[in-house]
Amino acid sequence: VRQYASIKEFSFDSAIKRMSKVYKKDGKYIVYCKGATEWTLPLCSQYYDGQIQVLDEKTRQSILEAMQQNASQGFRVLTITSRELSPSDVPQDWEQEKLREKIEKDLIFLGFVVILDPPRDDVSKAVSECKEAGITTIMITGDNITTGRAIASQLGIFTEGQNLAMEGKQIANLTEEDFVKTTVYGRVSPEHKRMIIDRYQGMGRIVAMTGDGINDALALSMADCGVAMGIAGTEVAKEAADMVITDDSFSTIASGVKE
């Protein structure tokens, strides 16, 4: 690790679902980029399989199929990529505008990191209690929609044949009937959260929204009850919310409704 000098970081951006870092080693600049497969793989032109090879369409499809197979089992999948910058790609000014677009291109696909992040044991019971109380629980996630659907099925939030699962980019085109049936949203941006709240409130529904990030602040303030996370939540999210859950547990929200 000491051999790599950190030069520049492009922070995670929920709009493009990836982050990257540039390091310098032995006079060479190397980019490492990780993120959602659907957003990161299109930036790749090569892949590593013992040696660097051209990424053709057949290989690209097999990578996407492998990602979907893992996601269908409830795993979160991160795609890992890298590339060495050519001398002409090394900027004189690392703070110049639109530098990210110049750096995050012609990447080499290295593989996946597959993560199991199971829901807490008490969530399924809390979802059931909310349903009995007339509360519809909607899962909104930045993860792949297949991953979200699999986890939501385990929790009783999504039932095949009764509910729909949609990506955030599809919200604007949903009919009112399909919107009401949708209980899982994947690859969601902060703007999509605001659209969901606005549509439900336009239907006369009372909406509670949970959030923890800086980008969640507007959605939390728009909701009839904005709920921030006390552990993972940023100070901006807590200030925008009406309520703070100190243990970040969905079952605590259900208990709060009972009170």
PDB file of C-alpha atoms in Angstrom:
ATOM      1  CA  VAL A   1       0.000   0.000   0.000  1.00  0.00           C
ATOM      2  CA  ARG A   2       2.876   2.374   0.793  1.00  0.00           C
ATOM      3  CA  GLN A   3       4.045   2.063  -2.807  1.00  0.00           C
ATOM      4  CA  TYR A   4       0.851   3.773  -4.018  1.00  0.00           C
ATOM      5  CA  ALA A   5       0.574   7.541  -3.550  1.00  0.00           C
ATOM      6  CA  SER A   6      -3.024   8.802  -3.564  1.00  0.00           C
ATOM      7  CA  ILE A   7      -3.373  11.577  -6.154  1.00  0.00           C
ATOM      8  CA  LYS A   8      -7.085  12.225  -6.705  1.00  0.00           C
ATOM      9  CA  GLU A   9     -10.452  10.888  -5.541  1.00  0.00           C
ATOM     10  CA  PHE A  10     -13.738  11.186  -7.409  1.00  0.00           C
ATOM     11  CA  SER A  11     -16.298  10.586  -4.670  1.00  0.00           C
ATOM     12  CA  PHE A  12     -19.296   8.315  -5.022  1.00  0.00           C
ATOM     13  CA  ASP A  13     -22.027  10.069  -6.972  1.00  0.00           C
ATOM     14  CA  SER A  14     -25.551   8.674  -6.624  1.00  0.00           C
ATOM     15  CA  ALA A  15     -26.398  10.004 -10.081  1.00  0.00           C
ATOM     16  CA  ILE A  16     -23.764   7.857 -11.816  1.00  0.00           C
ATOM     17  CA  LYS A  17     -23.443   5.115  -9.153  1.00  0.00           C
ATOM     18  CA  ARG A  18     -19.666   4.912  -8.987  1.00  0.00           C
ATOM     19  CA  MET A  19     -16.483   6.310  -7.435  1.00  0.00           C
ATOM     20  CA  SER A  20     -12.812   6.185  -8.393  1.00  0.00           C
ATOM     21  CA  LYS A  21      -9.325   6.980  -7.157  1.00  0.00           C
ATOM     22  CA  VAL A  22      -6.108   7.796  -8.956  1.00  0.00           C
ATOM     23  CA  TYR A  23      -2.788   6.560  -7.560  1.00  0.00           C
ATOM     24  CA  LYS A  24       0.824   7.049  -8.567  1.00  0.00           C
ATOM     25  CA  LYS A  25       3.304   4.179  -8.474  1.00  0.00           C
ATOM     26  CA  ASP A  26       6.797   4.124  -9.960  1.00  0.00           C
ATOM     27  CA  GLY A  27       6.000   7.247 -11.977  1.00  0.00           C
ATOM     28  CA  LYS A  28       2.821   5.750 -13.463  1.00  0.00           C
ATOM     29  CA  TYR A  29      -0.757   6.903 -12.786  1.00  0.00           C
ATOM     30  CA  ILE A  30      -3.353   4.173 -12.207  1.00  0.00           C
ATOM     31  CA  VAL A  31      -7.135   4.614 -11.936  1.00  0.00           C
ATOM     32  CA  TYR A  32      -9.266   2.251  -9.852  1.00  0.00           C
ATOM     33  CA  CYS A  33     -13.029   2.609 -10.316  1.00  0.00           C
ATOM     34  CA  LYS A  34     -15.845   0.704  -8.605  1.00  0.00           C
ATOM     35  CA  GLY A  35     -19.595   0.984  -8.909  1.00  0.00           C
ATOM     36  CA  ALA A  36     -22.865  -0.386 -10.222  1.00  0.00           C
ATOM     37  CA  THR A  37     -22.266  -2.798 -13.099  1.00  0.00           C
ATOM     38  CA  GLU A  38     -24.862  -1.212 -15.414  1.00  0.00           C
ATOM     39  CA  TRP A  39     -23.128   2.168 -15.071  1.00  0.00           C
ATOM     40  CA  THR A  40     -19.496   1.068 -14.921  1.00  0.00           C
ATOM     41  CA  LEU A  41     -19.312  -1.717 -17.525  1.00  0.00           C
ATOM     42  CA  PRO A  42     -20.209   0.643 -20.441  1.00  0.00           C
ATOM     43  CA  LEU A  43     -17.025   2.561 -19.599  1.00  0.00           C
ATOM     44  CA  CYS A  44     -14.923  -0.583 -20.138  1.00  0.00           C
ATOM     45  CA  SER A  45     -13.257  -1.425 -23.444  1.00  0.00           C
ATOM     46  CA  GLN A  46     -11.155  -4.356 -22.167  1.00  0.00           C
ATOM     47  CA  TYR A  47     -11.252  -7.089 -19.529  1.00  0.00           C
ATOM     48  CA  TYR A  48      -8.662  -9.081 -17.613  1.00  0.00           C
ATOM     49  CA  ASP A  49      -8.705 -12.884 -17.782  1.00  0.00           C
ATOM     50  CA  GLY A  50      -5.112 -13.857 -17.154  1.00  0.00           C
ATOM     51  CA  GLN A  51      -4.239 -11.225 -19.716  1.00  0.00           C
ATOM     52  CA  ILE A  52      -5.873  -8.037 -20.977  1.00  0.00           C
ATOM     53  CA  GLN A  53      -8.302  -8.685 -23.832  1.00  0.00           C
ATOM     54  CA  VAL A  54     -10.740  -6.668 -25.918  1.00  0.00           C
ATOM     55  CA  LEU A  55     -14.204  -6.618 -24.344  1.00  0.00           C
ATOM     56  CA  ASP A  56     -16.511  -7.879 -27.093  1.00  0.00           C
ATOM     57  CA  GLU A  57     -20.321  -7.900 -26.962  1.00  0.00           C
ATOM     58  CA  LYS A  58     -20.548 -11.612 -26.097  1.00  0.00           C
ATOM     59  CA  THR A  59     -18.284 -11.206 -23.060  1.00  0.00           C
ATOM     60  CA  ARG A  60     -20.120  -8.039 -22.039  1.00  0.00           C
ATOM     61  CA  GLN A  61     -23.433  -9.937 -22.013  1.00  0.00           C
ATOM     62  CA  SER A  62     -21.962 -12.827 -20.020  1.00  0.00           C
ATOM     63  CA  ILE A  63     -20.736 -10.341 -17.389  1.00  0.00           C
ATOM     64  CA  LEU A  64     -24.202  -8.792 -17.127  1.00  0.00           C
ATOM     65  CA  GLU A  65     -25.791 -12.248 -16.829  1.00  0.00           C
ATOM     66  CA  ALA A  66     -23.394 -13.195 -14.024  1.00  0.00           C
ATOM     67  CA  MET A  67     -24.240  -9.943 -12.229  1.00  0.00           C
ATOM     68  CA  GLN A  68     -27.990 -10.597 -12.545  1.00  0.00           C
ATOM     69  CA  GLN A  69     -27.559 -14.169 -11.281  1.00  0.00           C
ATOM     70  CA  ASN A  70     -25.877 -12.919  -8.099  1.00  0.00           C
ATOM     71  CA  ALA A  71     -28.362 -10.076  -7.696  1.00  0.00           C
ATOM     72  CA  SER A  72     -31.328 -12.477  -7.959  1.00  0.00           C
ATOM     73  CA  GLN A  73     -30.018 -14.199  -4.822  1.00  0.00           C
ATOM     74  CA  GLY A  74     -30.103 -10.934  -2.895  1.00  0.00           C
ATOM     75  CA  PHE A  75     -26.408 -10.085  -3.245  1.00  0.00           C
ATOM     76  CA  ARG A  76     -25.120  -6.573  -3.797  1.00  0.00           C
ATOM     77  CA  VAL A  77     -22.700  -6.569  -6.729  1.00  0.00           C
ATOM     78  CA  LEU A  78     -19.894  -4.044  -7.229  1.00  0.00           C
ATOM     79  CA  THR A  79     -17.920  -3.986 -10.459  1.00  0.00           C
ATOM     80  CA  ILE A  80     -14.182  -3.332 -10.093  1.00  0.00           C
ATOM     81  CA  THR A  81     -12.193  -1.742 -12.927  1.00  0.00           C
ATOM     82  CA  SER A  82      -8.848  -0.033 -13.527  1.00  0.00           C
ATOM     83  CA  ARG A  83      -6.576   1.448 -16.163  1.00  0.00           C
ATOM     84  CA  GLU A  84      -3.154   3.014 -16.450  1.00  0.00           C
ATOM     85  CA  LEU A  85      -3.224   6.584 -17.699  1.00  0.00           C
ATOM     86  CA  SER A  86      -1.190   7.310 -20.796  1.00  0.00           C
ATOM     87  CA  PRO A  87       1.123  10.363 -20.551  1.00  0.00           C
ATOM     88  CA  SER A  88      -1.332  12.368 -22.672  1.00  0.00           C
ATOM     89  CA  ASP A  89      -4.182  11.561 -20.246  1.00  0.00           C
ATOM     90  CA  VAL A  90      -2.336  12.853 -17.164  1.00  0.00           C
ATOM     91  CA  PRO A  91      -3.726  16.339 -16.482  1.00  0.00           C
ATOM     92  CA  GLN A  92      -1.609  19.329 -15.522  1.00  0.00           C
ATOM     93  CA  ASP A  93      -4.383  20.443 -13.182  1.00  0.00           C
ATOM     94  CA  TRP A  94      -6.159  17.731 -11.157  1.00  0.00           C
ATOM     95  CA  GLU A  95      -8.936  20.188 -10.214  1.00  0.00           C
ATOM     96  CA  GLN A  96      -9.999  21.138 -13.731  1.00  0.00           C
ATOM     97  CA  GLU A  97     -13.643  20.863 -14.809  1.00  0.00           C
ATOM     98  CA  LYS A  98     -14.989  17.677 -16.406  1.00  0.00           C
ATOM     99  CA  LEU A  99     -11.822  15.816 -15.444  1.00  0.00           C
ATOM    100  CA  ARG A 100     -13.859  12.845 -14.260  1.00  0.00           C
ATOM    101  CA  GLU A 101     -15.178  12.165 -17.765  1.00  0.00           C
ATOM    102  CA  LYS A 102     -11.613  12.087 -19.109  1.00  0.00           C
ATOM    103  CA  ILE A 103     -10.343   9.762 -16.377  1.00  0.00           C
ATOM    104  CA  GLU A 104     -13.234   7.276 -16.110  1.00  0.00           C
ATOM    105  CA  LYS A 105     -13.069   5.863 -19.637  1.00  0.00           C
ATOM    106  CA  ASP A 106     -11.414   2.981 -21.518  1.00  0.00           C
ATOM    107  CA  LEU A 107     -11.439   1.006 -18.271  1.00  0.00           C
ATOM    108  CA  ILE A 108     -10.411  -2.630 -17.834  1.00  0.00           C
ATOM    109  CA  PHE A 109     -13.037  -4.882 -16.224  1.00  0.00           C
ATOM    110  CA  LEU A 110     -11.354  -6.835 -13.406  1.00  0.00           C
ATOM    111  CA  GLY A 111     -14.311  -8.577 -11.739  1.00  0.00           C
ATOM    112  CA  PHE A 112     -17.032  -8.349  -9.103  1.00  0.00           C
ATOM    113  CA  VAL A 113     -17.157  -7.894  -5.382  1.00  0.00           C
ATOM    114  CA  VAL A 114     -20.271  -9.745  -4.194  1.00  0.00           C
ATOM    115  CA  ILE A 115     -21.642  -8.659  -0.821  1.00  0.00           C
ATOM    116  CA  LEU A 116     -24.392 -10.199   1.286  1.00  0.00           C
ATOM    117  CA  ASP A 117     -26.077  -7.506   3.375  1.00  0.00           C
ATOM    118  CA  PRO A 118     -29.054  -9.371   4.892  1.00  0.00           C
ATOM    119  CA  PRO A 119     -31.908  -7.466   6.543  1.00  0.00           C
ATOM    120  CA  ARG A 120     -32.256  -7.662  10.315  1.00  0.00           C
ATOM    121  CA  ASP A 121     -34.275 -10.562  11.683  1.00  0.00           C
ATOM    122  CA  ASP A 122     -36.978  -8.268  13.101  1.00  0.00           C
ATOM    123  CA  VAL A 123     -37.717  -6.380   9.860  1.00  0.00           C
ATOM    124  CA  SER A 124     -40.082  -8.968   8.352  1.00  0.00           C
ATOM    125  CA  LYS A 125     -42.283  -8.915  11.482  1.00  0.00           C
ATOM    126  CA  ALA A 126     -42.289  -5.106  11.519  1.00  0.00           C
ATOM    127  CA  VAL A 127     -43.329  -4.985   7.840  1.00  0.00           C
ATOM    128  CA  SER A 128     -46.203  -7.363   8.610  1.00  0.00           C
ATOM    129  CA  GLU A 129     -47.311  -5.218  11.562  1.00  0.00           C
ATOM    130  CA  CYS A 130     -47.266  -2.099   9.380  1.00  0.00           C
ATOM    131  CA  LYS A 131     -49.385  -3.879   6.762  1.00  0.00           C
ATOM    132  CA  GLU A 132     -51.976  -4.806   9.413  1.00  0.00           C
ATOM    133  CA  ALA A 133     -52.028  -1.153  10.490  1.00  0.00           C
ATOM    134  CA  GLY A 134     -52.806  -0.012   6.937  1.00  0.00           C
ATOM    135  CA  ILE A 135     -49.288   1.175   6.138  1.00  0.00           C
ATOM    136  CA  THR A 136     -47.755   0.236   2.783  1.00  0.00           C
ATOM    137  CA  THR A 137     -43.991  -0.263   2.998  1.00  0.00           C
ATOM    138  CA  ILE A 138     -42.016   0.731  -0.097  1.00  0.00           C
ATOM    139  CA  MET A 139     -38.377  -0.266  -0.577  1.00  0.00           C
ATOM    140  CA  ILE A 140     -36.257   2.400  -2.266  1.00  0.00           C
ATOM    141  CA  THR A 141     -32.664   1.428  -2.948  1.00  0.00           C
ATOM    142  CA  GLY A 142     -29.678   2.463  -4.979  1.00  0.00           C
ATOM    143  CA  ASP A 143     -28.936  -1.225  -5.563  1.00  0.00           C
ATOM    144  CA  ASN A 144     -29.746  -3.197  -8.689  1.00  0.00           C
ATOM    145  CA  ILE A 145     -33.496  -3.763  -9.041  1.00  0.00           C
ATOM    146  CA  THR A 146     -32.985  -7.550  -9.064  1.00  0.00           C
ATOM    147  CA  THR A 147     -31.216  -7.383  -5.696  1.00  0.00           C
ATOM    148  CA  GLY A 148     -33.949  -5.134  -4.290  1.00  0.00           C
ATOM    149  CA  ARG A 149     -36.720  -7.435  -5.520  1.00  0.00           C
ATOM    150  CA  ALA A 150     -35.067 -10.507  -3.979  1.00  0.00           C
ATOM    151  CA  ILE A 151     -34.671  -8.879  -0.548  1.00  0.00           C
ATOM    152  CA  ALA A 152     -38.152  -7.332  -0.670  1.00  0.00           C
ATOM    153  CA  SER A 153     -39.611 -10.777  -1.389  1.00  0.00           C
ATOM    154  CA  GLN A 154     -37.928 -12.135   1.740  1.00  0.00           C
ATOM    155  CA  LEU A 155     -39.437  -9.323   3.818  1.00  0.00           C
ATOM    156  CA  GLY A 156     -42.985  -9.539   2.486  1.00  0.00           C
ATOM    157  CA  ILE A 157     -42.725  -6.162   0.728  1.00  0.00           C
ATOM    158  CA  PHE A 158     -42.881  -7.654  -2.765  1.00  0.00           C
ATOM    159  CA  THR A 159     -45.141 -10.493  -3.953  1.00  0.00           C
ATOM    160  CA  GLU A 160     -44.772 -11.761  -7.510  1.00  0.00           C
ATOM    161  CA  GLY A 161     -48.023 -11.279  -9.435  1.00  0.00           C
ATOM    162  CA  GLN A 162     -49.345  -8.648  -7.001  1.00  0.00           C
ATOM    163  CA  ASN A 163     -46.609  -6.012  -6.894  1.00  0.00           C
ATOM    164  CA  LEU A 164     -44.230  -4.390  -9.374  1.00  0.00           C
ATOM    165  CA  ALA A 165     -40.528  -3.582  -9.110  1.00  0.00           C
ATOM    166  CA  MET A 166     -39.241  -0.619 -11.116  1.00  0.00           C
ATOM    167  CA  GLU A 167     -36.069   1.361 -11.675  1.00  0.00           C
ATOM    168  CA  GLY A 168     -36.045   5.005 -10.666  1.00  0.00           C
ATOM    169  CA  LYS A 169     -35.838   6.163 -14.287  1.00  0.00           C
ATOM    170  CA  GLN A 170     -39.232   4.500 -14.966  1.00  0.00           C
ATOM    171  CA  ILE A 171     -41.178   6.468 -12.327  1.00  0.00           C
ATOM    172  CA  ALA A 172     -42.157   9.372 -14.571  1.00  0.00           C
ATOM    173  CA  ASN A 173     -43.796   7.035 -17.112  1.00  0.00           C
ATOM    174  CA  LEU A 174     -45.738   4.837 -14.662  1.00  0.00           C
ATOM    175  CA  THR A 175     -49.526   4.924 -14.830  1.00  0.00           C
ATOM    176  CA  GLU A 176     -51.278   5.606 -11.536  1.00  0.00           C
ATOM    177  CA  GLU A 177     -52.368   1.945 -11.370  1.00  0.00           C
ATOM    178  CA  ASP A 178     -48.812   0.649 -11.840  1.00  0.00           C
ATOM    179  CA  PHE A 179     -47.393   3.272  -9.487  1.00  0.00           C
ATOM    180  CA  VAL A 180     -49.666   2.064  -6.675  1.00  0.00           C
ATOM    181  CA  LYS A 181     -48.640  -1.550  -7.344  1.00  0.00           C
ATOM    182  CA  THR A 182     -44.923  -0.741  -7.226  1.00  0.00           C
ATOM    183  CA  THR A 183     -43.350  -1.622  -3.880  1.00  0.00           C
ATOM    184  CA  VAL A 184     -39.680  -1.798  -4.903  1.00  0.00           C
ATOM    185  CA  TYR A 185     -37.592   0.866  -6.637  1.00  0.00           C
ATOM    186  CA  GLY A 186     -33.982   0.182  -7.669  1.00  0.00           C
ATOM    187  CA  ARG A 187     -31.168   2.418  -8.911  1.00  0.00           C
ATOM    188  CA  VAL A 188     -32.864   5.400  -7.299  1.00  0.00           C
ATOM    189  CA  SER A 189     -31.410   8.918  -7.204  1.00  0.00           C
ATOM    190  CA  PRO A 190     -32.425  11.689  -4.750  1.00  0.00           C
ATOM    191  CA  GLU A 191     -34.602  13.216  -7.489  1.00  0.00           C
ATOM    192  CA  HIS A 192     -36.524   9.941  -7.828  1.00  0.00           C
ATOM    193  CA  LYS A 193     -37.289   9.948  -4.092  1.00  0.00           C
ATOM    194  CA  ARG A 194     -38.812  13.391  -4.417  1.00  0.00           C
ATOM    195  CA  MET A 195     -40.926  12.232  -7.373  1.00  0.00           C
ATOM    196  CA  ILE A 196     -42.271   9.284  -5.359  1.00  0.00           C
ATOM    197  CA  ILE A 197     -43.247  11.529  -2.435  1.00  0.00           C
ATOM    198  CA  ASP A 198     -44.872  14.076  -4.738  1.00  0.00           C
ATOM    199  CA  ARG A 199     -46.987  11.456  -6.521  1.00  0.00           C
ATOM    200  CA  TYR A 200     -48.216   9.860  -3.307  1.00  0.00           C
ATOM    201  CA  GLN A 201     -49.068  13.214  -1.740  1.00  0.00           C
ATOM    202  CA  GLY A 202     -50.911  14.151  -4.932  1.00  0.00           C
ATOM    203  CA  MET A 203     -53.075  11.072  -4.338  1.00  0.00           C
ATOM    204  CA  GLY A 204     -53.890  12.247  -0.816  1.00  0.00           C
ATOM    205  CA  ARG A 205     -51.576   9.743   0.904  1.00  0.00           C
ATOM    206  CA  ILE A 206     -49.648  10.500   4.093  1.00  0.00           C
ATOM    207  CA  VAL A 207     -45.985   9.795   3.377  1.00  0.00           C
ATOM    208  CA  ALA A 208     -43.112   9.005   5.732  1.00  0.00           C
ATOM    209  CA  MET A 209     -39.654   8.857   4.150  1.00  0.00           C
ATOM    210  CA  THR A 210     -36.449   7.535   5.683  1.00  0.00           C
ATOM    211  CA  GLY A 211     -33.010   8.793   4.716  1.00  0.00           C
ATOM    212  CA  ASP A 212     -29.454   9.260   5.905  1.00  0.00           C
ATOM    213  CA  GLY A 213     -27.473  11.182   3.285  1.00  0.00           C
ATOM    214  CA  ILE A 214     -27.003  14.842   2.462  1.00  0.00           C
ATOM    215  CA  ASN A 215     -28.861  14.287  -0.814  1.00  0.00           C
ATOM    216  CA  ASP A 216     -31.878  12.956   1.124  1.00  0.00           C
ATOM    217  CA  ALA A 217     -32.479  16.288   2.863  1.00  0.00           C
ATOM    218  CA  LEU A 218     -35.044  17.664   0.410  1.00  0.00           C
ATOM    219  CA  ALA A 219     -37.037  14.403   0.315  1.00  0.00           C
ATOM    220  CA  LEU A 220     -37.035  14.271   4.127  1.00  0.00           C
ATOM    221  CA  SER A 221     -38.346  17.838   4.328  1.00  0.00           C
ATOM    222  CA  MET A 222     -41.008  17.166   1.658  1.00  0.00           C
ATOM    223  CA  ALA A 223     -42.415  14.096   3.423  1.00  0.00           C
ATOM    224  CA  ASP A 224     -45.246  14.418   5.936  1.00  0.00           C
ATOM    225  CA  CYS A 225     -42.860  12.721   8.348  1.00  0.00           C
ATOM    226  CA  GLY A 226     -39.166  12.717   7.482  1.00  0.00           C
ATOM    227  CA  VAL A 227     -37.252  10.051   9.409  1.00  0.00           C
ATOM    228  CA  ALA A 228     -33.452  10.301   9.627  1.00  0.00           C
ATOM    229  CA  MET A 229     -31.052   7.615  10.800  1.00  0.00           C
ATOM    230  CA  GLY A 230     -29.331   8.411  14.103  1.00  0.00           C
ATOM    231  CA  ILE A 231     -26.254   6.237  13.517  1.00  0.00           C
ATOM    232  CA  ALA A 232     -25.631   6.370   9.761  1.00  0.00           C
ATOM    233  CA  GLY A 233     -27.384   9.693   9.204  1.00  0.00           C
ATOM    234  CA  THR A 234     -25.569  12.895   8.321  1.00  0.00           C
ATOM    235  CA  GLU A 235     -26.206  16.051  10.338  1.00  0.00           C
ATOM    236  CA  VAL A 236     -27.876  17.613   7.279  1.00  0.00           C
ATOM    237  CA  ALA A 237     -30.355  14.705   7.086  1.00  0.00           C
ATOM    238  CA  LYS A 238     -31.106  14.903  10.818  1.00  0.00           C
ATOM    239  CA  GLU A 239     -31.776  18.637  10.637  1.00  0.00           C
ATOM    240  CA  ALA A 240     -34.145  18.197   7.680  1.00  0.00           C
ATOM    241  CA  ALA A 241     -36.090  15.351   9.337  1.00  0.00           C
ATOM    242  CA  ASP A 242     -39.039  15.481  11.725  1.00  0.00           C
ATOM    243  CA  MET A 243     -37.824  12.437  13.619  1.00  0.00           C
ATOM    244  CA  VAL A 244     -34.505  10.661  14.240  1.00  0.00           C
ATOM    245  CA  ILE A 245     -34.348   6.892  14.817  1.00  0.00           C
ATOM    246  CA  THR A 246     -31.439   6.348  17.215  1.00  0.00           C
ATOM    247  CA  ASP A 247     -30.803   2.666  16.333  1.00  0.00           C
ATOM    248  CA  ASP A 248     -31.458   2.858  12.544  1.00  0.00           C
ATOM    249  CA  SER A 249     -33.959  -0.009  12.854  1.00  0.00           C
ATOM    250  CA  PHE A 250     -37.164  -0.290  10.823  1.00  0.00           C
ATOM    251  CA  SER A 251     -38.831  -2.161  13.696  1.00  0.00           C
ATOM    252  CA  THR A 252     -38.280   0.932  15.886  1.00  0.00           C
ATOM    253  CA  ILE A 253     -40.300   2.946  13.371  1.00  0.00           C
ATOM    254  CA  ALA A 254     -43.125   0.411  13.670  1.00  0.00           C
ATOM    255  CA  SER A 255     -42.935   0.709  17.459  1.00  0.00           C
ATOM    256  CA  GLY A 256     -43.086   4.493  17.137  1.00  0.00           C
ATOM    257  CA  VAL A 257     -46.284   4.215  15.076  1.00  0.00           C
ATOM    258  CA  LYS A 258     -47.846   2.116  17.848  1.00  0.00           C
ATOM    259  CA  GLU A 259     -47.089   4.836  20.385  1.00  0.00           C
TER     260      GLU A 259
END
